[in-house]
Every structure is written in structure tokens, then in C-alpha cells.
Coordinates of C-alpha atoms in Angstrom, one line a residue:
M73 CA 0.0 0.0 0.0
I74 CA 1.2 3.5 -0.8
N75 CA 2.1 5.5 2.3
L76 CA -0.5 8.4 2.6
K77 CA 2.0 10.9 4.0
K78 CA 4.4 10.2 1.1
R79 CA 1.7 10.7 -1.5
L80 CA 0.6 14.0 0.1
A81 CA 4.2 15.2 0.2
L82 CA 4.6 14.2 -3.4
L83 CA 1.5 16.1 -4.4
A84 CA 2.6 19.2 -2.5
F85 CA 6.0 19.0 -4.3
I86 CA 4.3 18.8 -7.7
S87 CA 2.0 21.6 -6.9
L88 CA 4.9 23.8 -5.9
T89 CA 7.0 23.0 -8.9
S90 CA 4.2 23.3 -11.4
G91 CA 3.3 26.7 -10.1
S92 CA 6.5 28.0 -11.6
S93 CA 6.7 30.4 -14.5
F94 CA 6.2 27.3 -16.7
A95 CA 2.6 26.9 -15.6
Q96 CA 0.1 27.5 -18.4
Q97 CA -3.2 29.4 -18.6
T98 CA -4.5 27.1 -21.3
D99 CA -3.6 23.9 -23.1
Y100 CA -1.6 23.9 -26.3
I101 CA -4.4 22.8 -28.6
S102 CA -6.7 25.6 -27.3
L103 CA -3.8 28.1 -27.7
L104 CA -3.7 27.3 -31.5
N105 CA -7.3 28.6 -31.8
T106 CA -6.5 32.1 -30.4
Q107 CA -4.7 35.1 -31.8
N108 CA -1.2 35.4 -30.4
H109 CA 0.7 38.7 -30.6
W110 CA 4.1 37.2 -30.0
V111 CA 3.6 34.4 -32.6
D112 CA 2.4 37.0 -35.2
S113 CA 5.2 39.4 -34.4
V114 CA 8.0 36.8 -34.7
F115 CA 6.4 35.2 -37.8
S116 CA 6.1 38.6 -39.6
K117 CA 9.9 39.0 -39.5
L118 CA 10.7 35.6 -41.1
N119 CA 11.6 35.2 -44.7
R120 CA 10.8 31.9 -46.5
R121 CA 14.1 30.2 -45.7
Q122 CA 13.8 31.2 -42.0
K123 CA 10.3 29.8 -41.9
V124 CA 11.3 26.4 -43.3
A125 CA 14.2 26.3 -40.8
Q126 CA 11.8 26.5 -37.9
L127 CA 10.4 23.1 -38.8
F128 CA 13.8 21.3 -38.4
F129 CA 15.0 19.8 -35.1
I130 CA 18.7 18.8 -35.1
R131 CA 20.6 16.2 -33.0
A132 CA 22.7 17.1 -30.0
H133 CA 24.8 15.1 -27.6
T134 CA 27.0 15.9 -24.5
N135 CA 29.0 12.7 -24.6
K136 CA 30.8 13.2 -28.0
G137 CA 33.4 15.8 -27.1
Q138 CA 34.0 19.4 -27.8
A139 CA 34.4 19.1 -31.6
Y140 CA 30.9 17.5 -31.9
A141 CA 29.4 20.2 -29.7
D142 CA 31.0 22.9 -31.8
S143 CA 29.7 21.4 -35.0
V144 CA 26.2 21.6 -33.6
A145 CA 26.8 25.2 -32.6
E146 CA 27.8 26.0 -36.2
V147 CA 24.6 24.5 -37.6
I148 CA 22.6 26.6 -35.2
K149 CA 24.4 29.8 -36.1
K150 CA 24.2 29.1 -39.9
E151 CA 20.7 27.5 -40.2
Q152 CA 18.8 28.8 -37.2
P153 CA 16.7 25.6 -36.8
G154 CA 13.5 25.5 -34.8
G155 CA 14.8 23.0 -32.2
L156 CA 17.1 20.5 -30.8
V157 CA 16.8 16.8 -29.8
F158 CA 19.2 15.8 -27.1
F159 CA 20.5 12.3 -26.8
Q160 CA 23.2 10.6 -24.6
G161 CA 25.2 12.6 -22.1
G162 CA 25.1 14.1 -18.7
P163 CA 22.6 16.6 -17.1
V164 CA 24.9 19.4 -16.1
R165 CA 26.8 19.2 -19.4
Q166 CA 23.5 19.3 -21.2
A167 CA 22.2 22.3 -19.2
N168 CA 25.4 24.2 -19.9
L169 CA 25.3 23.3 -23.6
T170 CA 21.7 24.3 -23.8
N171 CA 22.5 27.7 -22.5
Q172 CA 25.3 28.1 -25.1
Y173 CA 23.1 26.9 -28.0
Q174 CA 20.2 29.2 -27.0
K175 CA 22.5 32.2 -27.1
L176 CA 23.2 31.4 -30.8
A177 CA 19.5 31.2 -31.7
K178 CA 17.7 34.3 -32.9
I179 CA 14.4 32.6 -32.0
P180 CA 14.7 30.5 -28.8
L181 CA 15.1 26.8 -29.6
L182 CA 12.4 24.2 -28.6
V183 CA 14.4 21.5 -26.9
A184 CA 13.2 17.9 -27.0
M185 CA 14.3 14.4 -25.9
D186 CA 13.0 10.8 -25.9
G187 CA 12.2 10.4 -22.2
E188 CA 9.9 7.4 -22.2
W189 CA 11.0 6.5 -18.8
G190 CA 12.4 9.9 -17.9
L191 CA 15.8 11.5 -18.2
G192 CA 17.4 8.2 -17.5
M193 CA 16.6 6.9 -21.0
R194 CA 19.3 9.2 -22.3
L195 CA 21.3 10.8 -19.4
D196 CA 23.6 9.5 -16.8
S197 CA 23.3 10.5 -13.1
T198 CA 19.5 10.8 -13.4
I199 CA 16.5 8.8 -12.4
S200 CA 15.0 6.2 -14.6
Y201 CA 11.3 5.5 -14.0
P202 CA 9.9 2.1 -14.9
Y203 CA 9.5 1.0 -18.5
Q204 CA 6.1 1.4 -20.0
M205 CA 5.6 -2.4 -20.0
T206 CA 6.2 -2.4 -16.2
L207 CA 3.7 0.5 -15.9
G208 CA 1.2 -1.5 -17.8
A209 CA 1.0 -3.9 -14.8
I210 CA 0.0 -1.1 -12.5
Q211 CA -3.7 -0.8 -11.6
D212 CA -3.6 2.7 -10.2
N213 CA -3.4 5.2 -13.1
A214 CA -3.0 8.1 -10.6
L215 CA 0.5 6.8 -9.9
I216 CA 1.3 7.0 -13.6
N217 CA -0.1 10.5 -13.7
Q218 CA 2.2 11.4 -10.9
M219 CA 5.2 10.0 -12.7
G220 CA 4.3 12.2 -15.7
Q221 CA 4.4 15.3 -13.5
Q222 CA 7.8 14.3 -12.1
V223 CA 9.2 13.7 -15.6
A224 CA 7.9 17.1 -16.6
Y225 CA 9.7 18.7 -13.7
D226 CA 13.0 17.0 -14.7
F227 CA 12.7 18.1 -18.3
K228 CA 12.0 21.7 -17.4
R229 CA 14.8 21.7 -14.9
L230 CA 17.2 21.1 -17.8
G231 CA 15.5 23.7 -20.1
M232 CA 13.6 21.1 -22.2
H233 CA 10.1 21.6 -23.4
L234 CA 9.0 18.5 -25.4
N235 CA 9.1 14.8 -24.5
F236 CA 8.8 12.4 -27.4
A237 CA 6.6 10.2 -25.2
P238 CA 4.4 8.3 -24.4
V239 CA 4.6 5.2 -26.7
V240 CA 1.0 4.3 -27.4
D241 CA 1.7 1.4 -29.7
V242 CA -0.2 -1.8 -28.8
N243 CA 2.5 -4.4 -28.6
N244 CA 0.7 -7.5 -29.9
N245 CA 3.8 -9.0 -31.4
P246 CA 6.0 -10.6 -28.7
N247 CA 9.0 -10.6 -31.1
N248 CA 8.7 -6.9 -31.9
P249 CA 12.4 -5.8 -32.0
V250 CA 11.8 -2.1 -31.5
I251 CA 8.7 -1.4 -29.4
N252 CA 8.2 -4.4 -27.0
Y253 CA 8.9 -3.3 -23.4
R254 CA 8.4 0.3 -24.5
S255 CA 4.7 -0.4 -24.8
F256 CA 2.1 -0.4 -22.0
G257 CA 1.0 -3.9 -23.3
D258 CA -1.1 -5.7 -25.8
D259 CA -4.6 -4.6 -24.8
K260 CA -5.6 -1.4 -26.6
Y261 CA -8.0 -0.2 -23.9
K262 CA -5.4 -0.6 -21.1
V263 CA -2.7 1.0 -23.3
A264 CA -4.9 4.0 -24.0
L265 CA -5.8 4.5 -20.3
R266 CA -2.2 4.4 -19.1
A267 CA -0.9 6.5 -22.0
V268 CA -3.4 9.2 -21.3
A269 CA -2.6 9.2 -17.6
Y270 CA 1.1 9.6 -18.3
M271 CA 0.5 12.2 -21.0
Q272 CA -1.9 14.2 -18.8
G273 CA 0.6 14.2 -15.9
M274 CA 3.3 15.7 -18.2
Q275 CA 1.0 18.2 -19.8
Q276 CA -0.6 19.3 -16.5
A277 CA 3.0 20.3 -15.4
G278 CA 3.5 22.3 -18.6
L279 CA 5.4 19.9 -20.8
L280 CA 4.6 19.2 -24.5
T281 CA 4.1 15.5 -25.3
T282 CA 4.1 13.3 -28.3
A283 CA 2.2 10.1 -28.8
K284 CA 4.1 7.6 -31.0
H285 CA 4.4 5.9 -33.4
F286 CA 1.4 6.6 -35.5
P287 CA -0.6 4.8 -36.8
G288 CA 0.9 2.0 -34.6
H289 CA 4.2 0.1 -34.6
G290 CA 3.3 -2.7 -32.1
D291 CA 2.8 -5.5 -34.6
T292 CA 6.0 -5.4 -36.6
N293 CA 9.0 -7.7 -36.7
V294 CA 11.3 -5.2 -38.4
D295 CA 13.1 -2.3 -36.7
S296 CA 12.5 0.8 -38.7
H297 CA 15.9 2.1 -37.6
Y298 CA 17.3 -0.5 -40.1
D299 CA 14.7 -1.2 -42.7
L300 CA 11.1 -0.4 -43.7
P301 CA 8.6 -2.5 -41.8
L302 CA 5.4 -3.7 -43.6
L303 CA 2.1 -3.3 -41.7
N304 CA -0.1 -5.5 -44.0
F305 CA -3.4 -5.3 -42.2
T306 CA -6.9 -4.2 -43.3
R307 CA -8.2 -0.7 -42.9
Q308 CA -10.7 -2.0 -40.4
R309 CA -8.1 -3.7 -38.3
L310 CA -5.9 -0.6 -38.3
D311 CA -8.9 1.7 -37.4
T312 CA -10.1 -0.5 -34.5
L313 CA -6.8 -1.7 -33.0
E314 CA -3.6 0.2 -33.9
E315 CA -5.2 3.6 -34.1
Y316 CA -7.4 3.3 -31.0
P317 CA -5.0 4.6 -28.4
F318 CA -4.1 7.6 -30.7
K319 CA -7.8 8.5 -30.9
Q320 CA -8.1 8.4 -27.2
A321 CA -5.0 10.5 -26.8
I322 CA -6.3 13.1 -29.3
Q323 CA -9.6 13.2 -27.4
A324 CA -7.7 13.8 -24.2
G325 CA -5.9 16.8 -25.7
I326 CA -2.4 15.5 -26.5
S327 CA -0.2 18.2 -27.9
G328 CA 1.8 16.1 -30.4
I329 CA 1.9 12.9 -32.4
M330 CA 4.9 11.3 -34.0
V331 CA 4.4 9.4 -37.3
A332 CA 6.3 6.2 -37.9
H333 CA 8.2 4.9 -40.9
M334 CA 6.2 2.0 -42.1
S335 CA 4.8 0.7 -45.4
I336 CA 1.0 0.4 -44.9
P337 CA -0.7 -0.7 -48.2
A338 CA -4.2 -0.4 -46.8
L339 CA -3.7 3.3 -46.2
D340 CA -1.4 4.2 -49.1
T341 CA -0.6 1.7 -51.9
T342 CA 2.5 3.6 -53.1
K343 CA 5.3 1.0 -53.0
N344 CA 7.9 1.4 -50.3
L345 CA 6.5 4.7 -49.2
P346 CA 6.9 5.2 -45.4
S347 CA 3.8 6.3 -43.6
S348 CA 5.8 9.4 -42.5
L349 CA 6.0 10.5 -46.1
S350 CA 2.4 9.7 -47.0
R351 CA -0.1 12.6 -47.4
P352 CA -3.0 10.2 -47.2
I353 CA -1.8 9.0 -43.8
V354 CA -0.4 12.3 -42.3
T355 CA -2.9 14.8 -43.7
T356 CA -6.0 12.9 -44.8
L357 CA -6.1 10.4 -42.0
L358 CA -4.5 12.0 -39.0
K359 CA -5.4 15.6 -39.5
D360 CA -8.7 15.4 -41.5
S361 CA -10.3 12.2 -40.4
L362 CA -9.1 12.0 -36.8
G363 CA -9.2 15.7 -36.4
F364 CA -5.8 16.1 -34.8
K365 CA -4.8 19.8 -34.6
G366 CA -1.5 19.6 -32.7
L367 CA 2.1 19.2 -33.6
I368 CA 2.8 16.4 -36.1
V369 CA 6.4 15.2 -35.8
S370 CA 8.2 12.8 -38.1
D371 CA 10.1 10.0 -36.6
A372 CA 13.9 10.5 -37.1
M373 CA 14.6 11.2 -40.7
E374 CA 18.0 9.6 -40.5
M375 CA 16.5 6.1 -40.0
K376 CA 17.0 3.5 -42.7
G377 CA 13.3 2.8 -42.8
V378 CA 12.8 6.2 -44.5
V379 CA 16.1 7.1 -46.3
K380 CA 16.5 3.6 -47.9
Y381 CA 14.1 4.4 -50.6
F382 CA 14.2 8.2 -50.5
P383 CA 17.8 9.3 -50.3
E384 CA 19.5 12.7 -50.9
G385 CA 17.0 14.8 -49.0
E386 CA 14.0 13.5 -50.9
A387 CA 12.6 12.0 -47.7
D388 CA 12.7 15.4 -46.0
L389 CA 10.8 17.0 -48.8
R390 CA 8.2 14.3 -48.9
A391 CA 7.8 14.5 -45.1
F392 CA 7.1 18.2 -45.4
M393 CA 4.6 17.7 -48.2
A394 CA 2.9 14.8 -46.4
G395 CA 1.9 17.2 -43.6
N396 CA 4.5 16.9 -40.8
D397 CA 5.1 20.1 -38.8
I398 CA 8.4 19.1 -37.3
I399 CA 11.1 17.3 -39.4
E400 CA 13.3 15.5 -36.8
L401 CA 16.9 14.7 -37.3
S402 CA 17.4 15.2 -41.1
E403 CA 20.6 13.7 -42.5
N404 CA 21.4 17.1 -43.9
S405 CA 19.1 19.9 -42.8
L406 CA 20.8 22.6 -44.9
R407 CA 20.1 20.5 -48.1
A408 CA 16.5 19.8 -46.9
I409 CA 15.7 23.4 -46.2
K410 CA 16.8 24.4 -49.7
K411 CA 14.7 21.6 -51.2
I412 CA 11.6 22.6 -49.3
K413 CA 12.1 26.3 -50.0
K414 CA 12.3 25.5 -53.7
A415 CA 9.2 23.3 -53.6
V416 CA 7.2 26.2 -52.0
R417 CA 8.5 28.6 -54.6
K418 CA 7.4 26.2 -57.4
K419 CA 4.0 25.9 -55.7
M420 CA 4.4 22.2 -55.1
I421 CA 2.9 23.0 -51.8
S422 CA 1.2 26.2 -50.8
E423 CA 2.7 29.1 -48.9
A424 CA -0.3 29.0 -46.6
E425 CA 0.4 25.4 -45.5
L426 CA 4.0 26.4 -44.7
D427 CA 2.8 29.4 -42.7
A428 CA 0.4 27.2 -40.7
K429 CA 3.2 24.8 -39.8
V430 CA 5.5 27.6 -38.7
K431 CA 2.9 29.2 -36.6
K432 CA 2.2 25.9 -34.8
V433 CA 5.9 25.6 -33.9
L434 CA 6.0 29.2 -32.7
A435 CA 2.8 28.7 -30.7
A436 CA 4.6 25.7 -29.0
K437 CA 7.5 28.0 -28.1
Y438 CA 5.1 30.5 -26.6
F439 CA 3.2 27.8 -24.7
V440 CA 6.4 26.6 -22.9
G441 CA 7.4 30.2 -22.1
L442 CA 10.1 30.9 -24.7
H443 CA 8.6 34.3 -25.3
H444 CA 10.2 35.1 -22.0
Y445 CA 13.3 32.9 -22.3
Q446 CA 15.4 32.4 -19.3
P447 CA 18.7 30.4 -19.2
V448 CA 18.9 27.2 -17.2
N449 CA 20.1 27.6 -13.7
T450 CA 23.0 25.2 -13.5
Q451 CA 23.4 25.3 -9.8
G452 CA 22.1 22.3 -7.8
I453 CA 21.0 20.2 -10.8
P454 CA 22.2 16.8 -9.5
N455 CA 20.4 17.2 -6.2
D456 CA 17.2 18.5 -7.9
L457 CA 17.1 15.6 -10.3
N458 CA 17.8 13.0 -7.7
R459 CA 15.4 14.3 -5.1
S460 CA 13.9 11.9 -2.5
T461 CA 10.3 12.4 -3.7
A462 CA 11.2 11.1 -7.2
K463 CA 13.1 8.1 -5.8
D464 CA 10.2 7.3 -3.5
L465 CA 7.8 7.4 -6.5
V466 CA 10.0 4.9 -8.4
Q467 CA 9.7 2.5 -5.5
Q468 CA 6.0 3.0 -5.3
L469 CA 5.6 2.4 -9.0
S470 CA 7.7 -0.8 -8.7
D471 CA 5.7 -2.0 -5.7
A472 CA 2.5 -1.4 -7.6
S473 CA 3.6 -3.3 -10.7
V474 CA 5.1 -6.5 -9.2
T475 CA 2.8 -9.4 -10.2
L476 CA 2.2 -12.6 -8.4
L477 CA 1.5 -14.9 -11.3
Q478 CA 1.4 -18.2 -9.3
D479 CA 1.1 -19.3 -5.7
N480 CA 0.2 -22.9 -4.7
G481 CA 0.0 -21.7 -1.0
L482 CA 3.7 -21.5 -0.6
L483 CA 3.7 -17.8 0.1
Q484 CA 2.0 -18.4 3.4
R485 CA 4.1 -21.5 4.1
L486 CA 7.5 -19.8 3.6
N487 CA 9.4 -20.1 6.8
F488 CA 11.9 -17.3 7.5
A489 CA 13.9 -19.5 9.9
Q490 CA 14.3 -22.6 7.7
N491 CA 17.4 -23.3 5.7
T492 CA 16.9 -21.4 2.5
A493 CA 18.9 -21.1 -0.7
L494 CA 18.9 -17.6 -2.2
V495 CA 19.8 -18.1 -5.9
S496 CA 20.3 -15.4 -8.5
I497 CA 20.7 -16.7 -12.1
G498 CA 22.3 -14.6 -14.8
T499 CA 24.6 -12.8 -12.3
S500 CA 28.0 -13.5 -11.0
S501 CA 27.8 -11.7 -7.7
A502 CA 25.2 -11.1 -4.9
T503 CA 22.2 -9.1 -6.0
P504 CA 20.0 -6.6 -4.1
F505 CA 17.3 -9.3 -4.3
Q506 CA 19.4 -11.8 -2.4
Q507 CA 20.8 -9.2 0.1
E508 CA 17.4 -7.9 1.0
L509 CA 15.9 -11.5 1.3
A510 CA 18.8 -12.5 3.6
K511 CA 17.7 -9.8 6.1
T512 CA 14.5 -11.8 6.7
Y513 CA 15.6 -15.3 5.8
T514 CA 18.2 -15.5 8.6
N515 CA 19.2 -19.1 7.9
S516 CA 20.1 -18.7 4.3
K517 CA 23.0 -19.0 1.9
I518 CA 23.5 -17.0 -1.3
F519 CA 24.3 -18.7 -4.7
N520 CA 25.0 -17.2 -8.1
L521 CA 24.9 -18.8 -11.5
D522 CA 26.3 -16.7 -14.4
K523 CA 24.4 -16.8 -17.7
G524 CA 27.3 -18.5 -19.4
A525 CA 28.0 -21.1 -16.7
S526 CA 29.2 -24.6 -17.8
S527 CA 27.1 -27.7 -17.5
A528 CA 29.4 -28.9 -14.7
E529 CA 28.8 -25.7 -12.8
V530 CA 25.0 -26.0 -13.3
N531 CA 25.0 -29.6 -12.2
R532 CA 27.1 -28.9 -9.1
L533 CA 24.7 -26.1 -8.1
L534 CA 21.5 -28.2 -8.6
S535 CA 23.0 -31.0 -6.6
E536 CA 23.8 -28.7 -3.6
L537 CA 20.5 -27.0 -3.7
K538 CA 18.6 -30.3 -3.1
S539 CA 19.6 -30.2 0.5
Y540 CA 17.7 -26.9 1.2
A541 CA 14.1 -26.8 2.5
Q542 CA 13.3 -23.7 0.5
V543 CA 14.8 -22.4 -2.7
I544 CA 14.1 -18.7 -3.7
V545 CA 15.3 -17.9 -7.2
G546 CA 15.8 -14.6 -9.1
V547 CA 16.2 -14.8 -12.9
H548 CA 18.0 -11.6 -13.9
D549 CA 18.4 -10.1 -17.4
T550 CA 21.3 -7.8 -16.9
R551 CA 21.2 -6.3 -20.4
L552 CA 20.6 -2.5 -20.8
R553 CA 17.3 -3.3 -22.7
P554 CA 15.2 -6.3 -21.8
Q555 CA 14.5 -8.4 -24.9
S556 CA 11.8 -11.1 -25.3
K557 CA 14.3 -14.0 -24.9
L558 CA 17.0 -14.4 -22.3
D559 CA 20.6 -14.5 -23.5
F560 CA 21.4 -17.4 -21.1
N561 CA 23.1 -20.5 -22.5
A562 CA 21.0 -23.7 -22.8
D563 CA 22.4 -25.3 -19.6
V564 CA 21.5 -22.2 -17.6
K565 CA 18.1 -21.9 -19.0
N566 CA 17.6 -25.6 -18.2
A567 CA 18.6 -24.9 -14.6
V568 CA 15.7 -22.5 -14.2
I569 CA 13.3 -25.2 -15.4
Q570 CA 14.8 -27.8 -13.1
L571 CA 14.6 -25.4 -10.1
A572 CA 10.9 -24.8 -10.8
S573 CA 10.2 -28.5 -10.1
F574 CA 12.0 -28.4 -6.7
P575 CA 9.6 -28.6 -3.7
N576 CA 9.1 -25.1 -2.2
S577 CA 10.6 -23.2 -5.0
A578 CA 9.8 -19.5 -5.6
I579 CA 11.0 -17.8 -8.8
S580 CA 11.0 -14.1 -9.5
V581 CA 11.7 -13.0 -13.0
F582 CA 13.6 -9.7 -13.4
A583 CA 13.2 -9.6 -17.1
N584 CA 10.9 -8.8 -20.0
P585 CA 7.6 -10.7 -19.2
Y586 CA 7.7 -12.4 -22.6
T587 CA 10.7 -14.4 -21.4
L588 CA 8.3 -16.4 -19.3
G589 CA 7.1 -18.0 -22.6
N590 CA 10.7 -19.2 -23.3
M591 CA 11.0 -21.1 -20.0
P592 CA 8.6 -24.0 -20.4
G593 CA 8.0 -25.7 -17.0
I594 CA 8.4 -22.6 -14.9
E595 CA 4.7 -22.9 -14.1
K596 CA 5.6 -25.9 -11.9
A597 CA 7.2 -23.6 -9.3
G598 CA 5.3 -23.0 -6.1
I599 CA 5.5 -19.2 -6.6
V600 CA 6.2 -17.2 -9.8
V601 CA 6.6 -13.5 -9.6
A602 CA 6.8 -11.2 -12.7
A603 CA 9.1 -8.3 -11.8
Y604 CA 9.6 -7.0 -15.3
Q605 CA 13.1 -5.4 -15.2
K606 CA 16.5 -5.6 -13.5
D607 CA 16.3 -2.4 -11.5
E608 CA 17.0 -2.5 -7.7
S609 CA 13.5 -1.0 -7.1
M610 CA 11.9 -4.1 -8.7
Q611 CA 14.2 -6.4 -6.8
R612 CA 13.1 -4.7 -3.5
A613 CA 9.4 -5.0 -4.6
A614 CA 9.7 -8.7 -5.2
T615 CA 11.5 -9.1 -1.9
K616 CA 8.6 -7.4 -0.1
V617 CA 6.2 -9.9 -1.7
L618 CA 8.3 -12.9 -0.7
T619 CA 8.7 -11.6 2.9
R620 CA 5.0 -10.9 3.1
Q621 CA 5.4 -7.2 3.6
L622 CA 3.6 -6.3 0.3
T623 CA 0.4 -7.6 -1.3
A624 CA 1.2 -7.9 -5.0
A625 CA -1.3 -5.9 -7.0
G626 CA 0.1 -5.9 -10.5
K627 CA -1.5 -7.6 -13.4
L628 CA 0.3 -9.0 -16.4
P629 CA 0.0 -6.4 -19.3
V630 CA 0.6 -9.0 -22.1
T631 CA -0.4 -12.5 -23.0
V632 CA 2.7 -14.7 -22.8
N633 CA 1.2 -18.2 -23.3
T634 CA -1.8 -20.2 -22.1
F635 CA -0.5 -20.2 -18.5
Y636 CA 0.1 -16.5 -18.3
V637 CA -2.4 -14.3 -20.1
N638 CA -3.1 -10.5 -20.1
G639 CA -4.6 -9.7 -16.7
S640 CA -3.1 -12.6 -14.8
G641 CA -2.1 -11.8 -11.2
I642 CA -3.0 -13.1 -7.8
T643 CA -3.8 -10.9 -4.9
V644 CA -3.2 -12.6 -1.6
T645 CA -5.3 -10.7 0.9
N646 CA -3.5 -9.5 4.1
P647 CA -0.6 -12.0 4.0
A648 CA 0.3 -13.0 7.5
L649 CA 3.7 -12.4 9.0

């Protein structure tokens, strides 16, 4: 259960921070329908090249050295783009670099980042909130809303205004190589509810957001970073499934939508044409049919899924003509600006349409307070970004997501004084999971089995564990991004299955929930806990369940197999100490 005092303190903190100069009088979509003196004044001073440049957002890093940083500065000075998209680096370095870059911009830059699980997705020394798949297990959407508000605070603290999140793709392909754990799950209704809660939290705190990847990237087996995926479904299927969360986000007032690079014959029959370059998809469907009035952002224009068939700046031109307002990460923005300027001059697209795009971008800048631009205060950033309220929320989210998939009564029978083996598989040293359990299971011994262990090591461990009355196992995927299949060798995978058949075995899986489907026989264990990812907060949450300090309330957000389907999750009422 969430501590009431902590929740009230968190709400007070959010109220204080969102009452800053960033707080808005109206939402972004409503702002677009009103006359704006600042927007009109800035717009009136722009020539055609400057207008086009406002639509381009360029890449920035703080982990690539001074020469790279200087090259970005040169682009800003020469081209005067509309915005930046920051990638890997550190928070203080980014704040300093943002201030330097803003000095070079005649019109303040709109600064964006992919922060699906917060700043930690890109920056070191910052907090990572749970992945969206983990959030999909949470039954209290108010917690997800609070996370959105905290993420917004972090973004604004570093002088950022736009989060390319949430992911609203319905991940109904377990082998999806690019969305997967970044999705809230495979149920369109649950995905929409959680996405809206996250989005509203961010927007309530004054951050612009972007639902992605329209019209839905969840059922693909190709990563559009490397090639063009084919979404070969009927128009009815797309309308009722893939597009559903986007419709709900639009209805809830989302400020932006990102368009994916996918070939979708049911929506546009042009061969090898990515959806991001399709006017029938971007303008006819998204703007006209679905009535979306906010910012339309292309997915990164350097991705192979878009430039493979449209090289040399042709992709940028087509993205503009399709109806995108922001062209993100062009391979060569100078070349693209010239191409688009020429296309407007030749009336391939109307001046009025260009003007409307530019005014939407300027309105976004006004909305986030750039009409009264202030540099980032670089003092105290590490402490502000690693505040205790945020850390407490991470643990609350983890506690709310942990899912008890199976219990044959063992949870109540677990004896804290009995000789207990605490095993972590996939690791070579003691884990927080084991260390926390050892505080309660006082007659215990810690064992570790590396993911590449030999068959002799596996057999030796299994033989020794047979002498223990209770065996509590953690299965750990230690990779940076949790894939659908564990990278354990065959002997180690088999060890998990054999341990499941031990009497009084409890297994917690700190990995992508889809990995459960690749461990046939795990359902034989007395207890199975889905803990979704490797983070310490998830290991503590699973420990709380296994020491009967926490009633697991999470529900599985995806269907893994016939044993574990969407919505699975046991709630053991008032577990006795």
C-alpha cells in the first residue's frame, strides 16, 4: 500500500514546482485557436528560408566531445533551426550546452528528448522511472499520472520543453524488436488509459508531449531504424486496433503525435512509401479524419526505414509535403531546407500550408514560455534531479507493478527461519534481491549462476540446492534493454526449469515478461513473480512480496502463453507475517 504521507508530500511538491513560470493558462491545442501577438510578431519578421528552418530539429549530444558540440553550434548559427533533440550525455553538461546553444538562436530553440522512462533513458546520473511495460502492470493510473508530472519537472529543470513520449503502440507481437517493453501492453484499452494518464501528468505540469508511433508500430517484426517495416493489415483492423490509443490521446488533448516509418498498403498503396511521407496518412487520416490539430512530428529522418528508398533529401521534402510540422533529425538539414524552399516557390505546396506549420511551432514555443526565455540555472542540478520524492515514487511504481502470477499456497508457508537457498541466475555476484531477502531469511545462503555457466557448474549447483528446505530464485536479465528472450546458454536456461520443479521453489523473473514463454516448465514452481526489469527497485518490490510485507497488486500487461495471459495476477489478501 502507498504511504499516505508520502503521497501527500509528493502532491505538494508537484503543486509547488508546477506553479512556476512554466505553468500555463490554457492547453496547447486551445492556444492554437487564439490570436497570439508574440507568434504573429515573430512570424512577420521571417523570410521563407527562415520559416522552413523553424520546422527542423537537429541532433545534439553531450558525450561526444567538444568538436561535436562545436559542430552543432555551427549548424545553429548558420541555419537557425527550430529546435534540438538531445541524446546521450550528462545533465549538467546538457544544461550548460543548452544555454550556449540558446545564445546562438535568434528565436529560442524548442528543446526535446526521448524520455519514455524519464531522463534516465538518455542521461547518466539521473532517475529512470519504470519502463512502460512495467507501468502496464499497475492498476492505479493516478500513480502513472504522478510519474508524468515528475518527468515534466525533470525536463523543465534542464531547459527542455518537449518529450517524445508516451509510446501508445499496442505491442501485440512478442517478437517486436523495437517497441516491445516500451509499450504499455497488448490490450488497446489498457494501453490507452495508461498512456493518457502519463500524458496528462506531463501536460498538467506544462510539458509538451508526443504520442508515438502513428498509426501503430506494435505488430511489426522489423526495426524501422534499419529497414522499412510492412504493416499489412486491413483498414478496419488498423482503425479499430492500432489507431485506437491515438484516438483516445487526441480526445484527451495530447499536444503532439509522431508518425512512424512503415509501409501500410491499406492506407497508401505507393510501393515502399513510409507512412511518415504519405499525405493520405499524415494529412487525410491524422489531420482530417481523426481531427488532430496539434504538432505532427516525423520519426527520425536519418533512420534507414525512411532514407533507404528516398535518399539525398527526398525523404525530408516528402515528409514536409505529407503534412508533418516538425522534421526531426534530417541527414542534412541545410540541403533539406533548400529543397523545401524550392518546392514552395514552385507551388508544389502552398505558402499558406508552410505558414500554418511555422505558426504551430512558434505557438509551441510560446506555450512553454520561450517568449520570456530564461537560461537554465545550472546550480544544484544533481540534487534537484535525484530528489527523494522522485526516488520514493520509483519504488511506489515498482511495488504497484510487481505481479504474483502463481502461488500454490507456498507464500503463506515460507518459513523465515528454515534453511533457505537464495539463488540469482544470470549474475556473477550477490544481487540486491538476495541481500534484501537475507535480512528476513536468517538461515540462508547465497548462490549465483552466471548466464554462461558450464554444464558442470550447473549440475554442481543443482546438486547442492537439493539439501535446502526452500529455494528462492531470481532470474536476472542484466542487459541494458530487456528483450523477449534471455541470453542465457542452454544449460543455464535448463537450470531455471529444473529449479521450478523443486519442492518449495519460488521464482522471481527480473526480465521482460515475454521471457516467461521461453521457460517452459516454470509454471511448476510454487511461486512465480513477474518483476519486469533488472532495477533495484523491482528487486526490492519482489523481496517485499516474498517476505509478506507487500500484497502484490500488479496484473500481467501482455499474454505470454496459455498459462500467463493478459490480466493474470493473484492478490493474496492480508498476507500474515
